[in-house]
């Protein structure tokens, strides 16, 4: 059974930083593609960042240059470092992976950017 648990969200002022963590347990392998999504109130869930085996990464244009996705395979944890945060980054952030053809989501962590 795969479980994903996000943490690290909170309230931050514009221009601030947060680091989100997604701890995975169960049958997770180091070459599993991992993704961060976010969903703002009244909006569709959107893809924010992807990390694949070998460490290659991709980002949504809206976060490119500000967010960094990384992984620690020894800890089965994926991170999302978020810098220069803007009010429009406010959302619930989720991590996602696919194992054995089945999609797994975490429960989400709230990020609020406000002065």
PDB file of C-alpha atoms in Angstrom:
ATOM      1  CA  UNK A   1       0.000   0.000   0.000  1.00  0.00           C
ATOM      2  CA  UNK A   2       1.411   3.368  -1.042  1.00  0.00           C
ATOM      3  CA  UNK A   3       0.979   6.397   1.172  1.00  0.00           C
ATOM      4  CA  UNK A   4       2.014   9.971   0.499  1.00  0.00           C
ATOM      5  CA  UNK A   5       2.083  12.506   3.326  1.00  0.00           C
ATOM      6  CA  UNK A   6       2.705  16.189   2.635  1.00  0.00           C
ATOM      7  CA  UNK A   7       3.922  18.699   5.200  1.00  0.00           C
ATOM      8  CA  UNK A   8       5.494  22.126   5.405  1.00  0.00           C
ATOM      9  CA  UNK A   9       2.640  24.358   4.381  1.00  0.00           C
ATOM     10  CA  UNK A  10       1.630  27.485   6.249  1.00  0.00           C
ATOM     11  CA  UNK A  11       1.118  31.213   6.107  1.00  0.00           C
ATOM     12  CA  UNK A  12       3.900  33.297   4.581  1.00  0.00           C
ATOM     13  CA  UNK A  13       4.227  36.903   3.452  1.00  0.00           C
ATOM     14  CA  UNK A  14       4.721  37.771  -0.212  1.00  0.00           C
ATOM     15  CA  UNK A  15       8.346  37.326  -1.152  1.00  0.00           C
ATOM     16  CA  UNK A  16       8.848  34.670   1.481  1.00  0.00           C
ATOM     17  CA  UNK A  17       9.838  31.012   1.191  1.00  0.00           C
ATOM     18  CA  UNK A  18       8.505  27.625   2.212  1.00  0.00           C
ATOM     19  CA  UNK A  19       9.721  24.085   1.721  1.00  0.00           C
ATOM     20  CA  UNK A  20       7.131  21.374   1.271  1.00  0.00           C
ATOM     21  CA  UNK A  21       7.894  17.714   1.892  1.00  0.00           C
ATOM     22  CA  UNK A  22       6.167  14.612   0.584  1.00  0.00           C
ATOM     23  CA  UNK A  23       7.090  11.468   2.478  1.00  0.00           C
ATOM     24  CA  UNK A  24       6.307   8.241   0.673  1.00  0.00           C
ATOM     25  CA  UNK A  25       5.843   4.830   2.208  1.00  0.00           C
ATOM     26  CA  UNK A  26       5.063   1.484   0.649  1.00  0.00           C
ATOM     27  CA  UNK A  27       6.201   0.249  -2.730  1.00  0.00           C
ATOM     28  CA  UNK A  28       7.901   3.404  -3.916  1.00  0.00           C
ATOM     29  CA  UNK A  29      11.023   3.100  -6.025  1.00  0.00           C
ATOM     30  CA  UNK A  30      13.685   5.677  -6.706  1.00  0.00           C
ATOM     31  CA  UNK A  31      12.781   5.839 -10.387  1.00  0.00           C
ATOM     32  CA  UNK A  32       9.143   6.681  -9.742  1.00  0.00           C
ATOM     33  CA  UNK A  33       8.049   9.898 -11.366  1.00  0.00           C
ATOM     34  CA  UNK A  34       6.888  12.296  -8.653  1.00  0.00           C
ATOM     35  CA  UNK A  35       4.784  15.407  -9.158  1.00  0.00           C
ATOM     36  CA  UNK A  36       3.555  18.362  -7.183  1.00  0.00           C
ATOM     37  CA  UNK A  37       0.147  19.815  -8.013  1.00  0.00           C
ATOM     38  CA  UNK A  38      -1.807  22.666  -6.487  1.00  0.00           C
ATOM     39  CA  UNK A  39      -5.439  23.645  -6.322  1.00  0.00           C
ATOM     40  CA  UNK A  40      -6.682  27.113  -5.472  1.00  0.00           C
ATOM     41  CA  UNK A  41     -10.275  27.717  -4.337  1.00  0.00           C
ATOM     42  CA  UNK A  42     -12.645  27.500  -7.278  1.00  0.00           C
ATOM     43  CA  UNK A  43      -9.868  26.449  -9.638  1.00  0.00           C
ATOM     44  CA  UNK A  44      -8.842  23.196 -11.267  1.00  0.00           C
ATOM     45  CA  UNK A  45      -5.891  21.275  -9.913  1.00  0.00           C
ATOM     46  CA  UNK A  46      -2.773  22.235 -11.863  1.00  0.00           C
ATOM     47  CA  UNK A  47       0.605  20.609 -12.328  1.00  0.00           C
ATOM     48  CA  UNK A  48       3.397  22.585 -10.697  1.00  0.00           C
ATOM     49  CA  UNK A  49       6.565  20.481 -10.912  1.00  0.00           C
ATOM     50  CA  UNK A  50       7.795  17.036 -11.965  1.00  0.00           C
ATOM     51  CA  UNK A  51      10.904  15.036 -11.124  1.00  0.00           C
ATOM     52  CA  UNK A  52      11.812  11.835 -12.945  1.00  0.00           C
ATOM     53  CA  UNK A  53      14.480   9.175 -12.569  1.00  0.00           C
ATOM     54  CA  UNK A  54      17.935  10.648 -12.919  1.00  0.00           C
ATOM     55  CA  UNK A  55      16.755  13.906 -11.419  1.00  0.00           C
ATOM     56  CA  UNK A  56      15.407  15.638 -14.503  1.00  0.00           C
ATOM     57  CA  UNK A  57      12.804  18.250 -13.643  1.00  0.00           C
ATOM     58  CA  UNK A  58      10.027  20.243 -15.282  1.00  0.00           C
ATOM     59  CA  UNK A  59       8.056  23.233 -14.041  1.00  0.00           C
ATOM     60  CA  UNK A  60       4.939  25.164 -14.852  1.00  0.00           C
ATOM     61  CA  UNK A  61       5.765  28.524 -16.420  1.00  0.00           C
ATOM     62  CA  UNK A  62       4.134  30.298 -13.484  1.00  0.00           C
ATOM     63  CA  UNK A  63       6.700  28.916 -11.007  1.00  0.00           C
ATOM     64  CA  UNK A  64       9.797  28.527 -13.176  1.00  0.00           C
ATOM     65  CA  UNK A  65      12.804  30.179 -11.569  1.00  0.00           C
ATOM     66  CA  UNK A  66      11.088  30.369  -8.163  1.00  0.00           C
ATOM     67  CA  UNK A  67      10.295  26.748  -7.258  1.00  0.00           C
ATOM     68  CA  UNK A  68      12.670  23.780  -7.120  1.00  0.00           C
ATOM     69  CA  UNK A  69      11.643  20.140  -6.904  1.00  0.00           C
ATOM     70  CA  UNK A  70      14.103  17.603  -5.519  1.00  0.00           C
ATOM     71  CA  UNK A  71      14.125  14.141  -4.009  1.00  0.00           C
ATOM     72  CA  UNK A  72      16.005  12.188  -1.373  1.00  0.00           C
ATOM     73  CA  UNK A  73      15.678   8.540  -2.382  1.00  0.00           C
ATOM     74  CA  UNK A  74      17.207   7.303   0.866  1.00  0.00           C
ATOM     75  CA  UNK A  75      14.353   8.982   2.727  1.00  0.00           C
ATOM     76  CA  UNK A  76      11.671   8.322   0.081  1.00  0.00           C
ATOM     77  CA  UNK A  77      10.897  12.016   0.230  1.00  0.00           C
ATOM     78  CA  UNK A  78      10.261  14.631  -2.425  1.00  0.00           C
ATOM     79  CA  UNK A  79      10.607  18.336  -1.692  1.00  0.00           C
ATOM     80  CA  UNK A  80       9.298  21.522  -3.211  1.00  0.00           C
ATOM     81  CA  UNK A  81      11.353  24.583  -2.336  1.00  0.00           C
ATOM     82  CA  UNK A  82       9.243  27.676  -2.997  1.00  0.00           C
ATOM     83  CA  UNK A  83      10.907  31.088  -3.075  1.00  0.00           C
ATOM     84  CA  UNK A  84       9.664  34.574  -3.938  1.00  0.00           C
ATOM     85  CA  UNK A  85       6.138  33.497  -3.118  1.00  0.00           C
ATOM     86  CA  UNK A  86       3.225  35.483  -4.490  1.00  0.00           C
ATOM     87  CA  UNK A  87      -0.405  35.716  -3.349  1.00  0.00           C
ATOM     88  CA  UNK A  88      -1.402  33.768  -6.465  1.00  0.00           C
ATOM     89  CA  UNK A  89       0.625  30.808  -5.158  1.00  0.00           C
ATOM     90  CA  UNK A  90      -1.995  30.363  -2.450  1.00  0.00           C
ATOM     91  CA  UNK A  91      -3.439  26.864  -2.812  1.00  0.00           C
ATOM     92  CA  UNK A  92      -3.529  23.373  -1.393  1.00  0.00           C
ATOM     93  CA  UNK A  93      -0.436  21.556  -2.617  1.00  0.00           C
ATOM     94  CA  UNK A  94      -0.519  17.830  -3.342  1.00  0.00           C
ATOM     95  CA  UNK A  95       2.098  15.290  -4.305  1.00  0.00           C
ATOM     96  CA  UNK A  96       1.271  12.504  -6.706  1.00  0.00           C
ATOM     97  CA  UNK A  97       2.854   9.356  -8.061  1.00  0.00           C
ATOM     98  CA  UNK A  98       1.868   6.299 -10.063  1.00  0.00           C
ATOM     99  CA  UNK A  99       2.745   2.817  -8.858  1.00  0.00           C
ATOM    100  CA  UNK A 100       1.726  -0.273 -10.777  1.00  0.00           C
ATOM    101  CA  UNK A 101      -0.572   1.805 -12.959  1.00  0.00           C
ATOM    102  CA  UNK A 102      -2.447   3.201  -9.983  1.00  0.00           C
ATOM    103  CA  UNK A 103      -2.429   6.926  -9.146  1.00  0.00           C
ATOM    104  CA  UNK A 104      -1.689   7.904  -5.569  1.00  0.00           C
ATOM    105  CA  UNK A 105      -2.285  11.332  -4.016  1.00  0.00           C
ATOM    106  CA  UNK A 106      -1.368  12.776  -0.684  1.00  0.00           C
ATOM    107  CA  UNK A 107      -3.887  14.572   1.497  1.00  0.00           C
ATOM    108  CA  UNK A 108      -2.492  18.013   0.644  1.00  0.00           C
ATOM    109  CA  UNK A 109      -0.946  20.862   2.591  1.00  0.00           C
ATOM    110  CA  UNK A 110      -2.261  24.428   2.614  1.00  0.00           C
ATOM    111  CA  UNK A 111      -0.019  27.276   1.485  1.00  0.00           C
ATOM    112  CA  UNK A 112      -1.289  30.798   2.056  1.00  0.00           C
ATOM    113  CA  UNK A 113       0.661  33.815   0.817  1.00  0.00           C
ATOM    114  CA  UNK A 114      -0.676  36.992   2.352  1.00  0.00           C
ATOM    115  CA  UNK A 115       0.468  40.122   4.122  1.00  0.00           C
TER     116      UNK A 115
END
